[in-house]
Structures are given as C-alpha cells and as structure tokens.
Amino acid sequence: MEWRKLKNLIILILLMVNGFLLILVAARRGESLLYERSALEGAVQVLEGGGIHVELSGLSDADSLAPLNVERELDREFLMAQALLGAGAVQADNRGGGLYLYQNGSGELSVRAGGELSAEMAGNPNSLADGAPERHAAQLLKKMGIDAEQISVDEEDEWTRVRFRQLWNGVPLFSCEVEFVYYYQSQLHSVQGTLLATQAGTAEAGQAMTLPTALLRFLEGVTATGDVCSSIQSMRAGYRGTVQPLSGGVRLSPVWLVSTDTAQYYLDCVTGALTRVE
C-alpha cells in the first residue's frame, strides 16, 4: 500500500476515534446535567414538603469558589487613600495595632487590619460634576481600584447615603460594604465601611457542596434553630471575610447569602454551617 493511502487511512481512523470520544463525552455530560437537575428537583420537593417554596431562578452555584487567604497590601492601601483624599500629598502614619492613618488637606482616612475604614472629608476635593452622588461614589471606587456594585441610595433631609458592596473577580464580598455620605448632594462628607485593597489571595483546600446538598443543609439548619420561613427567594454565592488576629490578613470563606421571606442567612459552601445575618 502506498504511503499516501496509508496516511489518509490513519487520519480517517483518528478522526473516527475523536468523533466517538466526543460523542461519549457529550453523552456523559448530558447524563451528568440530567442527574444534577433531578437532584435539584428532588431537594426542592423536600423543602416544599416542609412548607418552604424555592425560587429556582434565584439560585446560583458555588463550584468555582474556594476558601482564600488575603494578606494586607499597604502600597495598594496607600494608593486607595490617595484616590479618595484627592489633591495634595498624603501622609501615612502607623498608629500601631494594625491601624494606619492617611491624611492631607482634604481630609483623613483611617484603615484597620481587615479593611475596616473611616474617612472624614475636610473640603471638597472630588466635586460632583453631574450632581449625582451615586455616580460620583462609583467613580471614586474605580479610582481607588475597587470593583463594587451599588446596593442602595437613601435620602434624608440634607443627607444622601450611597452604599456599595465590593466584588472579588465579579463575586460579591458580603462582609465588605462601604457607605458614602453626601451633604446636600454636592459635597462628600464621610465614608464608612470595610474594603479590601488587595487583589490577590492564596487558595485553601476545600470544595463547595452542590446546590441540592446546600438546600438540604439549609432546611436542616433552620429546623435545628427553630426559625420559620415559607420561601427562599434567592441563594447568591460569594465570600464572607474573617480577620486573622495574628497576621492581620483576612480569610475569605465561600458562602451563600440565603434570602428568605423572614430573614437572611449565611450558609458556608464547604462546611454547611448556617448563620443568621443580624
């Protein structure tokens, strides 16, 4: 047999094998999706049998989330302070105990280990060109290197309060929220909350449970505590931070924020521990 014919035959055999493997993988993937769907429907039926309706459209899985350890980055924290305080040289002062004070003629910002912060503005270094506090706050966060989503805007008398939640690679950090307070919608008065200036973390071992398992663990948890609810409106996957006392870093634990008709809960994606949001 000529080499050219033999080569074409080998190529044809390889294509047939690849096609068979592709069909096999697709079939197994289809079986896996069918099993996952069946397991989810079974878990929902169990909850509804217990009087808890589940909004399927409000559920999100946590497959890609792993526990993370995040260390404090003072250089990024300094840049964040510069962006917030605006024009003028910023002085950094280590007050001890993990507390740093950043200040210039426009105001001062104090930041503790774990990202808890408080700022008081002495002037108006960042003017509101369009007169919209929510857009101004979003622009400031972008300058500070913080990715965030707006949660609320509240107006009371001469004060406007805009609240944001930080995102980590698009995933919400439920323990990192910040409030910008404006006076007469024209001047930034203060900033309070928690933000992580760092953007890198070290992953720990740990795998998130599936949604069906999470739903059953939620039912187990609320039954054990005696809490009562009639519906799960949403389960959003994200992170919840805990400050490490020795290192001053933050451990980010993957959790679901479970919103019901009576309360909100954190459900740990790895351990299944249920905690009511106060």
PDB file of C-alpha atoms in Angstrom:
ATOM      1  CA  MET A   1       0.000   0.000   0.000  1.00  0.00           C
ATOM      2  CA  GLU A   2       1.304   3.398  -0.966  1.00  0.00           C
ATOM      3  CA  TRP A   3       2.369   5.629   1.928  1.00  0.00           C
ATOM      4  CA  ARG A   4      -0.083   8.391   0.891  1.00  0.00           C
ATOM      5  CA  LYS A   5      -3.060   5.997   1.042  1.00  0.00           C
ATOM      6  CA  LEU A   6      -1.855   4.601   4.351  1.00  0.00           C
ATOM      7  CA  LYS A   7      -1.506   8.101   5.804  1.00  0.00           C
ATOM      8  CA  ASN A   8      -5.043   9.036   4.706  1.00  0.00           C
ATOM      9  CA  LEU A   9      -6.361   5.836   6.269  1.00  0.00           C
ATOM     10  CA  ILE A  10      -4.627   6.631   9.585  1.00  0.00           C
ATOM     11  CA  ILE A  11      -6.053  10.157   9.542  1.00  0.00           C
ATOM     12  CA  LEU A  12      -9.541   8.782   8.861  1.00  0.00           C
ATOM     13  CA  ILE A  13      -9.249   6.300  11.747  1.00  0.00           C
ATOM     14  CA  LEU A  14      -8.078   9.074  14.103  1.00  0.00           C
ATOM     15  CA  LEU A  15     -10.994  11.283  13.068  1.00  0.00           C
ATOM     16  CA  MET A  16     -13.431   8.446  13.721  1.00  0.00           C
ATOM     17  CA  VAL A  17     -11.896   7.803  17.157  1.00  0.00           C
ATOM     18  CA  ASN A  18     -12.033  11.521  18.038  1.00  0.00           C
ATOM     19  CA  GLY A  19     -15.638  11.689  16.883  1.00  0.00           C
ATOM     20  CA  PHE A  20     -16.541   8.672  19.020  1.00  0.00           C
ATOM     21  CA  LEU A  21     -14.817  10.174  22.068  1.00  0.00           C
ATOM     22  CA  LEU A  22     -16.605  13.485  21.515  1.00  0.00           C
ATOM     23  CA  ILE A  23     -19.965  11.735  21.368  1.00  0.00           C
ATOM     24  CA  LEU A  24     -19.081   9.770  24.515  1.00  0.00           C
ATOM     25  CA  VAL A  25     -18.083  12.922  26.437  1.00  0.00           C
ATOM     26  CA  ALA A  26     -21.238  14.744  25.304  1.00  0.00           C
ATOM     27  CA  ALA A  27     -23.397  11.803  26.375  1.00  0.00           C
ATOM     28  CA  ARG A  28     -21.775  11.652  29.805  1.00  0.00           C
ATOM     29  CA  ARG A  29     -22.120  15.424  30.186  1.00  0.00           C
ATOM     30  CA  GLY A  30     -25.788  15.135  29.287  1.00  0.00           C
ATOM     31  CA  GLU A  31     -26.230  12.362  31.859  1.00  0.00           C
ATOM     32  CA  SER A  32     -24.446  14.494  34.488  1.00  0.00           C
ATOM     33  CA  LEU A  33     -26.661  17.510  33.792  1.00  0.00           C
ATOM     34  CA  LEU A  34     -29.749  15.292  33.916  1.00  0.00           C
ATOM     35  CA  TYR A  35     -28.641  13.867  37.260  1.00  0.00           C
ATOM     36  CA  GLU A  36     -27.906  17.341  38.678  1.00  0.00           C
ATOM     37  CA  ARG A  37     -31.296  18.596  37.542  1.00  0.00           C
ATOM     38  CA  SER A  38     -33.018  15.572  39.036  1.00  0.00           C
ATOM     39  CA  ALA A  39     -31.147  16.026  42.342  1.00  0.00           C
ATOM     40  CA  LEU A  40     -32.085  19.716  42.456  1.00  0.00           C
ATOM     41  CA  GLU A  41     -35.743  18.981  41.766  1.00  0.00           C
ATOM     42  CA  GLY A  42     -35.681  16.331  44.483  1.00  0.00           C
ATOM     43  CA  ALA A  43     -34.201  18.774  47.033  1.00  0.00           C
ATOM     44  CA  VAL A  44     -36.775  21.415  46.100  1.00  0.00           C
ATOM     45  CA  GLN A  45     -39.573  18.897  46.599  1.00  0.00           C
ATOM     46  CA  VAL A  46     -38.235  18.055  50.064  1.00  0.00           C
ATOM     47  CA  LEU A  47     -38.217  21.747  51.055  1.00  0.00           C
ATOM     48  CA  GLU A  48     -41.664  22.372  49.620  1.00  0.00           C
ATOM     49  CA  GLY A  49     -42.857  19.326  51.534  1.00  0.00           C
ATOM     50  CA  GLY A  50     -41.626  21.174  54.607  1.00  0.00           C
ATOM     51  CA  GLY A  51     -43.540  24.311  53.644  1.00  0.00           C
ATOM     52  CA  ILE A  52     -40.651  26.238  52.050  1.00  0.00           C
ATOM     53  CA  HIS A  53     -41.084  27.358  48.436  1.00  0.00           C
ATOM     54  CA  VAL A  54     -37.863  27.774  46.414  1.00  0.00           C
ATOM     55  CA  GLU A  55     -37.409  30.308  43.605  1.00  0.00           C
ATOM     56  CA  LEU A  56     -35.207  28.353  41.186  1.00  0.00           C
ATOM     57  CA  SER A  57     -34.291  31.476  39.216  1.00  0.00           C
ATOM     58  CA  GLY A  58     -32.686  32.950  42.335  1.00  0.00           C
ATOM     59  CA  LEU A  59     -30.210  30.097  42.907  1.00  0.00           C
ATOM     60  CA  SER A  60     -26.521  30.260  41.975  1.00  0.00           C
ATOM     61  CA  ASP A  61     -23.922  27.512  42.365  1.00  0.00           C
ATOM     62  CA  ALA A  62     -20.537  27.940  44.052  1.00  0.00           C
ATOM     63  CA  ASP A  63     -18.476  25.425  42.058  1.00  0.00           C
ATOM     64  CA  SER A  64     -15.625  27.842  41.318  1.00  0.00           C
ATOM     65  CA  LEU A  65     -15.284  29.247  44.854  1.00  0.00           C
ATOM     66  CA  ALA A  66     -12.583  28.030  47.246  1.00  0.00           C
ATOM     67  CA  PRO A  67     -11.503  29.424  50.632  1.00  0.00           C
ATOM     68  CA  LEU A  68      -8.909  32.193  50.208  1.00  0.00           C
ATOM     69  CA  ASN A  69      -6.308  33.834  52.442  1.00  0.00           C
ATOM     70  CA  VAL A  70      -5.701  37.505  51.674  1.00  0.00           C
ATOM     71  CA  GLU A  71      -2.784  39.497  53.076  1.00  0.00           C
ATOM     72  CA  ARG A  72      -2.812  43.250  53.636  1.00  0.00           C
ATOM     73  CA  GLU A  73      -1.025  45.271  50.920  1.00  0.00           C
ATOM     74  CA  LEU A  74      -0.028  48.659  52.328  1.00  0.00           C
ATOM     75  CA  ASP A  75       1.149  50.001  48.971  1.00  0.00           C
ATOM     76  CA  ARG A  76      -2.274  49.433  47.399  1.00  0.00           C
ATOM     77  CA  GLU A  77      -3.909  50.797  50.543  1.00  0.00           C
ATOM     78  CA  PHE A  78      -1.876  53.999  50.169  1.00  0.00           C
ATOM     79  CA  LEU A  79      -2.966  54.370  46.532  1.00  0.00           C
ATOM     80  CA  MET A  80      -6.569  53.865  47.636  1.00  0.00           C
ATOM     81  CA  ALA A  81      -6.164  56.655  50.206  1.00  0.00           C
ATOM     82  CA  GLN A  82      -4.663  58.981  47.569  1.00  0.00           C
ATOM     83  CA  ALA A  83      -7.611  58.389  45.231  1.00  0.00           C
ATOM     84  CA  LEU A  84     -10.150  59.098  47.975  1.00  0.00           C
ATOM     85  CA  LEU A  85      -8.477  62.148  49.528  1.00  0.00           C
ATOM     86  CA  GLY A  86      -7.687  63.731  46.181  1.00  0.00           C
ATOM     87  CA  ALA A  87      -5.246  66.597  45.550  1.00  0.00           C
ATOM     88  CA  GLY A  88      -2.374  67.140  47.963  1.00  0.00           C
ATOM     89  CA  ALA A  89       0.425  64.937  49.279  1.00  0.00           C
ATOM     90  CA  VAL A  90      -0.891  62.162  51.508  1.00  0.00           C
ATOM     91  CA  GLN A  91       0.939  61.370  54.732  1.00  0.00           C
ATOM     92  CA  ALA A  92       0.784  57.814  56.124  1.00  0.00           C
ATOM     93  CA  ASP A  93       1.090  57.284  59.868  1.00  0.00           C
ATOM     94  CA  ASN A  94       1.334  53.864  61.528  1.00  0.00           C
ATOM     95  CA  ARG A  95      -0.630  54.223  64.767  1.00  0.00           C
ATOM     96  CA  GLY A  96       0.110  50.674  65.931  1.00  0.00           C
ATOM     97  CA  GLY A  97      -2.176  47.714  66.418  1.00  0.00           C
ATOM     98  CA  GLY A  98      -2.762  47.455  62.677  1.00  0.00           C
ATOM     99  CA  LEU A  99      -4.208  50.992  62.426  1.00  0.00           C
ATOM    100  CA  TYR A 100      -2.920  53.339  59.696  1.00  0.00           C
ATOM    101  CA  LEU A 101      -3.928  56.981  59.331  1.00  0.00           C
ATOM    102  CA  TYR A 102      -3.724  58.675  55.913  1.00  0.00           C
ATOM    103  CA  GLN A 103      -4.274  62.422  55.715  1.00  0.00           C
ATOM    104  CA  ASN A 104      -3.802  65.599  53.706  1.00  0.00           C
ATOM    105  CA  GLY A 105      -5.526  68.970  53.491  1.00  0.00           C
ATOM    106  CA  SER A 106      -8.677  67.380  52.073  1.00  0.00           C
ATOM    107  CA  GLY A 107      -9.345  65.045  54.977  1.00  0.00           C
ATOM    108  CA  GLU A 108      -8.180  61.883  56.681  1.00  0.00           C
ATOM    109  CA  LEU A 109      -8.714  58.167  56.276  1.00  0.00           C
ATOM    110  CA  SER A 110      -8.109  55.530  58.950  1.00  0.00           C
ATOM    111  CA  VAL A 111      -7.794  51.870  57.957  1.00  0.00           C
ATOM    112  CA  ARG A 112      -7.511  48.879  60.282  1.00  0.00           C
ATOM    113  CA  ALA A 113      -6.247  45.382  59.597  1.00  0.00           C
ATOM    114  CA  GLY A 114      -9.044  43.573  57.817  1.00  0.00           C
ATOM    115  CA  GLY A 115     -10.059  46.623  55.805  1.00  0.00           C
ATOM    116  CA  GLU A 116     -12.346  48.450  58.256  1.00  0.00           C
ATOM    117  CA  LEU A 117     -12.129  52.124  57.331  1.00  0.00           C
ATOM    118  CA  SER A 118     -13.440  55.551  58.259  1.00  0.00           C
ATOM    119  CA  ALA A 119     -12.886  58.821  56.388  1.00  0.00           C
ATOM    120  CA  GLU A 120     -13.779  62.400  57.228  1.00  0.00           C
ATOM    121  CA  MET A 121     -13.507  64.958  54.442  1.00  0.00           C
ATOM    122  CA  ALA A 122     -12.342  68.472  55.311  1.00  0.00           C
ATOM    123  CA  GLY A 123     -13.143  70.012  51.950  1.00  0.00           C
ATOM    124  CA  ASN A 124     -14.494  69.006  48.582  1.00  0.00           C
ATOM    125  CA  PRO A 125     -11.519  67.529  46.685  1.00  0.00           C
ATOM    126  CA  ASN A 126     -13.754  65.478  44.378  1.00  0.00           C
ATOM    127  CA  SER A 127     -16.508  67.707  43.033  1.00  0.00           C
ATOM    128  CA  LEU A 128     -19.752  66.255  41.699  1.00  0.00           C
ATOM    129  CA  ALA A 129     -19.747  67.327  38.088  1.00  0.00           C
ATOM    130  CA  ASP A 130     -23.186  65.868  37.356  1.00  0.00           C
ATOM    131  CA  GLY A 131     -24.718  66.334  40.801  1.00  0.00           C
ATOM    132  CA  ALA A 132     -25.355  62.586  41.244  1.00  0.00           C
ATOM    133  CA  PRO A 133     -23.830  61.147  44.445  1.00  0.00           C
ATOM    134  CA  GLU A 134     -24.224  57.524  43.309  1.00  0.00           C
ATOM    135  CA  ARG A 135     -22.256  58.126  40.091  1.00  0.00           C
ATOM    136  CA  HIS A 136     -19.650  60.157  41.971  1.00  0.00           C
ATOM    137  CA  ALA A 137     -19.174  57.380  44.550  1.00  0.00           C
ATOM    138  CA  ALA A 138     -18.882  54.768  41.779  1.00  0.00           C
ATOM    139  CA  GLN A 139     -16.197  56.864  40.056  1.00  0.00           C
ATOM    140  CA  LEU A 140     -14.284  57.245  43.327  1.00  0.00           C
ATOM    141  CA  LEU A 141     -14.326  53.488  43.909  1.00  0.00           C
ATOM    142  CA  LYS A 142     -12.989  52.940  40.408  1.00  0.00           C
ATOM    143  CA  LYS A 143     -10.136  55.385  41.077  1.00  0.00           C
ATOM    144  CA  MET A 144      -9.453  53.547  44.330  1.00  0.00           C
ATOM    145  CA  GLY A 145      -9.056  50.286  42.401  1.00  0.00           C
ATOM    146  CA  ILE A 146     -12.193  48.761  43.923  1.00  0.00           C
ATOM    147  CA  ASP A 147     -14.720  46.805  41.875  1.00  0.00           C
ATOM    148  CA  ALA A 148     -18.148  47.170  43.503  1.00  0.00           C
ATOM    149  CA  GLU A 149     -21.898  47.029  42.988  1.00  0.00           C
ATOM    150  CA  GLN A 150     -24.377  49.613  44.250  1.00  0.00           C
ATOM    151  CA  ILE A 151     -26.740  48.363  46.948  1.00  0.00           C
ATOM    152  CA  SER A 152     -28.832  51.384  47.893  1.00  0.00           C
ATOM    153  CA  VAL A 153     -29.315  55.154  47.800  1.00  0.00           C
ATOM    154  CA  ASP A 154     -31.116  56.782  50.720  1.00  0.00           C
ATOM    155  CA  GLU A 155     -32.035  60.449  51.072  1.00  0.00           C
ATOM    156  CA  GLU A 156     -32.993  62.091  54.358  1.00  0.00           C
ATOM    157  CA  ASP A 157     -33.239  65.868  54.762  1.00  0.00           C
ATOM    158  CA  GLU A 158     -29.917  67.308  53.526  1.00  0.00           C
ATOM    159  CA  TRP A 159     -28.087  63.959  53.585  1.00  0.00           C
ATOM    160  CA  THR A 160     -27.665  61.342  50.840  1.00  0.00           C
ATOM    161  CA  ARG A 161     -26.217  57.924  51.696  1.00  0.00           C
ATOM    162  CA  VAL A 162     -24.938  55.668  48.918  1.00  0.00           C
ATOM    163  CA  ARG A 163     -23.984  52.089  49.756  1.00  0.00           C
ATOM    164  CA  PHE A 164     -21.804  49.722  47.722  1.00  0.00           C
ATOM    165  CA  ARG A 165     -20.666  46.110  48.095  1.00  0.00           C
ATOM    166  CA  GLN A 166     -17.184  45.114  46.958  1.00  0.00           C
ATOM    167  CA  LEU A 167     -16.729  42.428  44.291  1.00  0.00           C
ATOM    168  CA  TRP A 168     -13.829  39.970  44.059  1.00  0.00           C
ATOM    169  CA  ASN A 169     -13.353  38.915  40.428  1.00  0.00           C
ATOM    170  CA  GLY A 170     -17.044  39.584  39.959  1.00  0.00           C
ATOM    171  CA  VAL A 171     -18.044  37.646  43.105  1.00  0.00           C
ATOM    172  CA  PRO A 172     -19.657  39.614  45.970  1.00  0.00           C
ATOM    173  CA  LEU A 173     -17.784  40.111  49.251  1.00  0.00           C
ATOM    174  CA  PHE A 174     -20.748  40.161  51.622  1.00  0.00           C
ATOM    175  CA  SER A 175     -18.635  41.403  54.543  1.00  0.00           C
ATOM    176  CA  CYS A 176     -17.129  44.297  52.541  1.00  0.00           C
ATOM    177  CA  GLU A 177     -19.615  47.138  52.199  1.00  0.00           C
ATOM    178  CA  VAL A 178     -18.993  50.872  52.277  1.00  0.00           C
ATOM    179  CA  GLU A 179     -21.250  53.911  52.681  1.00  0.00           C
ATOM    180  CA  PHE A 180     -20.584  57.334  51.141  1.00  0.00           C
ATOM    181  CA  VAL A 181     -22.375  60.199  52.893  1.00  0.00           C
ATOM    182  CA  TYR A 182     -23.059  63.405  50.929  1.00  0.00           C
ATOM    183  CA  TYR A 183     -24.231  66.774  52.180  1.00  0.00           C
ATOM    184  CA  TYR A 184     -26.907  68.413  50.022  1.00  0.00           C
ATOM    185  CA  GLN A 185     -25.976  66.027  47.163  1.00  0.00           C
ATOM    186  CA  SER A 186     -22.955  68.176  46.381  1.00  0.00           C
ATOM    187  CA  GLN A 187     -20.217  67.502  48.913  1.00  0.00           C
ATOM    188  CA  LEU A 188     -18.734  64.236  50.114  1.00  0.00           C
ATOM    189  CA  HIS A 189     -18.835  64.376  53.901  1.00  0.00           C
ATOM    190  CA  SER A 190     -17.639  60.942  55.104  1.00  0.00           C
ATOM    191  CA  VAL A 191     -17.005  57.314  54.172  1.00  0.00           C
ATOM    192  CA  GLN A 192     -17.550  54.316  56.470  1.00  0.00           C
ATOM    193  CA  GLY A 193     -17.298  50.583  55.966  1.00  0.00           C
ATOM    194  CA  THR A 194     -14.926  47.787  55.002  1.00  0.00           C
ATOM    195  CA  LEU A 195     -12.883  47.384  51.812  1.00  0.00           C
ATOM    196  CA  LEU A 196     -10.005  45.089  50.848  1.00  0.00           C
ATOM    197  CA  ALA A 197      -7.324  46.996  48.957  1.00  0.00           C
ATOM    198  CA  THR A 198      -5.538  43.791  47.934  1.00  0.00           C
ATOM    199  CA  GLN A 199      -6.472  41.917  44.775  1.00  0.00           C
ATOM    200  CA  ALA A 200      -4.635  38.614  45.258  1.00  0.00           C
ATOM    201  CA  GLY A 201      -5.286  35.647  47.516  1.00  0.00           C
ATOM    202  CA  THR A 202      -3.969  32.161  48.277  1.00  0.00           C
ATOM    203  CA  ALA A 203      -6.468  29.354  47.819  1.00  0.00           C
ATOM    204  CA  GLU A 204      -7.012  26.722  50.518  1.00  0.00           C
ATOM    205  CA  ALA A 205      -8.154  23.153  50.101  1.00  0.00           C
ATOM    206  CA  GLY A 206     -11.895  22.782  50.161  1.00  0.00           C
ATOM    207  CA  GLN A 207     -14.683  22.075  47.700  1.00  0.00           C
ATOM    208  CA  ALA A 208     -18.077  23.721  47.642  1.00  0.00           C
ATOM    209  CA  MET A 209     -21.098  21.482  48.048  1.00  0.00           C
ATOM    210  CA  THR A 210     -23.699  21.203  45.305  1.00  0.00           C
ATOM    211  CA  LEU A 211     -26.903  23.235  45.307  1.00  0.00           C
ATOM    212  CA  PRO A 212     -29.144  20.242  46.178  1.00  0.00           C
ATOM    213  CA  THR A 213     -26.946  19.448  49.187  1.00  0.00           C
ATOM    214  CA  ALA A 214     -26.903  23.134  50.187  1.00  0.00           C
ATOM    215  CA  LEU A 215     -30.706  23.326  50.126  1.00  0.00           C
ATOM    216  CA  LEU A 216     -30.998  20.271  52.355  1.00  0.00           C
ATOM    217  CA  ARG A 217     -28.368  21.647  54.756  1.00  0.00           C
ATOM    218  CA  PHE A 218     -30.319  24.910  54.924  1.00  0.00           C
ATOM    219  CA  LEU A 219     -33.500  23.028  55.795  1.00  0.00           C
ATOM    220  CA  GLU A 220     -31.605  21.079  58.446  1.00  0.00           C
ATOM    221  CA  GLY A 221     -30.166  24.296  59.889  1.00  0.00           C
ATOM    222  CA  VAL A 222     -33.400  26.272  60.157  1.00  0.00           C
ATOM    223  CA  THR A 223     -35.181  23.257  61.618  1.00  0.00           C
ATOM    224  CA  ALA A 224     -32.469  22.907  64.278  1.00  0.00           C
ATOM    225  CA  THR A 225     -32.708  26.596  65.258  1.00  0.00           C
ATOM    226  CA  GLY A 226     -36.495  26.709  65.232  1.00  0.00           C
ATOM    227  CA  ASP A 227     -36.592  29.527  62.674  1.00  0.00           C
ATOM    228  CA  VAL A 228     -39.617  29.764  60.407  1.00  0.00           C
ATOM    229  CA  CYS A 229     -39.793  30.812  56.748  1.00  0.00           C
ATOM    230  CA  SER A 230     -42.094  29.994  53.862  1.00  0.00           C
ATOM    231  CA  SER A 231     -39.873  30.769  50.861  1.00  0.00           C
ATOM    232  CA  ILE A 232     -36.270  31.004  49.678  1.00  0.00           C
ATOM    233  CA  GLN A 233     -36.189  33.990  47.379  1.00  0.00           C
ATOM    234  CA  SER A 234     -32.512  33.723  46.417  1.00  0.00           C
ATOM    235  CA  MET A 235     -29.229  31.952  47.209  1.00  0.00           C
ATOM    236  CA  ARG A 236     -26.304  34.028  45.962  1.00  0.00           C
ATOM    237  CA  ALA A 237     -22.775  32.639  46.183  1.00  0.00           C
ATOM    238  CA  GLY A 238     -19.974  34.906  47.389  1.00  0.00           C
ATOM    239  CA  TYR A 239     -17.410  35.394  50.149  1.00  0.00           C
ATOM    240  CA  ARG A 240     -17.505  36.331  53.805  1.00  0.00           C
ATOM    241  CA  GLY A 241     -14.305  37.663  55.393  1.00  0.00           C
ATOM    242  CA  THR A 242     -12.838  36.916  58.809  1.00  0.00           C
ATOM    243  CA  VAL A 243      -9.853  38.877  60.144  1.00  0.00           C
ATOM    244  CA  GLN A 244      -6.946  36.677  61.257  1.00  0.00           C
ATOM    245  CA  PRO A 245      -5.788  38.078  64.641  1.00  0.00           C
ATOM    246  CA  LEU A 246      -2.103  37.172  64.346  1.00  0.00           C
ATOM    247  CA  SER A 247      -1.327  38.045  60.716  1.00  0.00           C
ATOM    248  CA  GLY A 248      -3.855  40.833  60.231  1.00  0.00           C
ATOM    249  CA  GLY A 249      -4.867  39.177  56.969  1.00  0.00           C
ATOM    250  CA  VAL A 250      -8.368  38.098  56.000  1.00  0.00           C
ATOM    251  CA  ARG A 251      -9.730  34.630  55.359  1.00  0.00           C
ATOM    252  CA  LEU A 252     -12.445  34.650  52.707  1.00  0.00           C
ATOM    253  CA  SER A 253     -14.894  31.793  53.210  1.00  0.00           C
ATOM    254  CA  PRO A 254     -17.232  30.920  50.315  1.00  0.00           C
ATOM    255  CA  VAL A 255     -20.839  31.237  51.435  1.00  0.00           C
ATOM    256  CA  TRP A 256     -24.330  31.514  50.065  1.00  0.00           C
ATOM    257  CA  LEU A 257     -26.334  34.534  51.122  1.00  0.00           C
ATOM    258  CA  VAL A 258     -29.762  32.955  51.520  1.00  0.00           C
ATOM    259  CA  SER A 259     -32.632  35.448  51.411  1.00  0.00           C
ATOM    260  CA  THR A 260     -35.965  34.208  52.737  1.00  0.00           C
ATOM    261  CA  ASP A 261     -39.271  35.925  53.390  1.00  0.00           C
ATOM    262  CA  THR A 262     -38.385  36.349  57.092  1.00  0.00           C
ATOM    263  CA  ALA A 263     -34.585  36.702  57.357  1.00  0.00           C
ATOM    264  CA  GLN A 264     -31.222  36.341  55.645  1.00  0.00           C
ATOM    265  CA  TYR A 265     -28.628  33.647  56.368  1.00  0.00           C
ATOM    266  CA  TYR A 266     -25.037  32.786  55.506  1.00  0.00           C
ATOM    267  CA  LEU A 267     -24.645  29.136  54.507  1.00  0.00           C
ATOM    268  CA  ASP A 268     -20.990  28.041  54.378  1.00  0.00           C
ATOM    269  CA  CYS A 269     -20.374  26.422  50.990  1.00  0.00           C
ATOM    270  CA  VAL A 270     -17.821  23.953  52.395  1.00  0.00           C
ATOM    271  CA  THR A 271     -18.958  23.099  55.933  1.00  0.00           C
ATOM    272  CA  GLY A 272     -22.695  23.742  55.613  1.00  0.00           C
ATOM    273  CA  ALA A 273     -22.740  25.862  58.787  1.00  0.00           C
ATOM    274  CA  LEU A 274     -25.766  28.193  58.886  1.00  0.00           C
ATOM    275  CA  THR A 275     -25.575  31.672  60.448  1.00  0.00           C
ATOM    276  CA  ARG A 276     -28.367  34.216  60.630  1.00  0.00           C
ATOM    277  CA  VAL A 277     -27.468  37.685  59.301  1.00  0.00           C
ATOM    278  CA  GLU A 278     -28.030  40.207  62.063  1.00  0.00           C
TER     279      GLU A 278
END
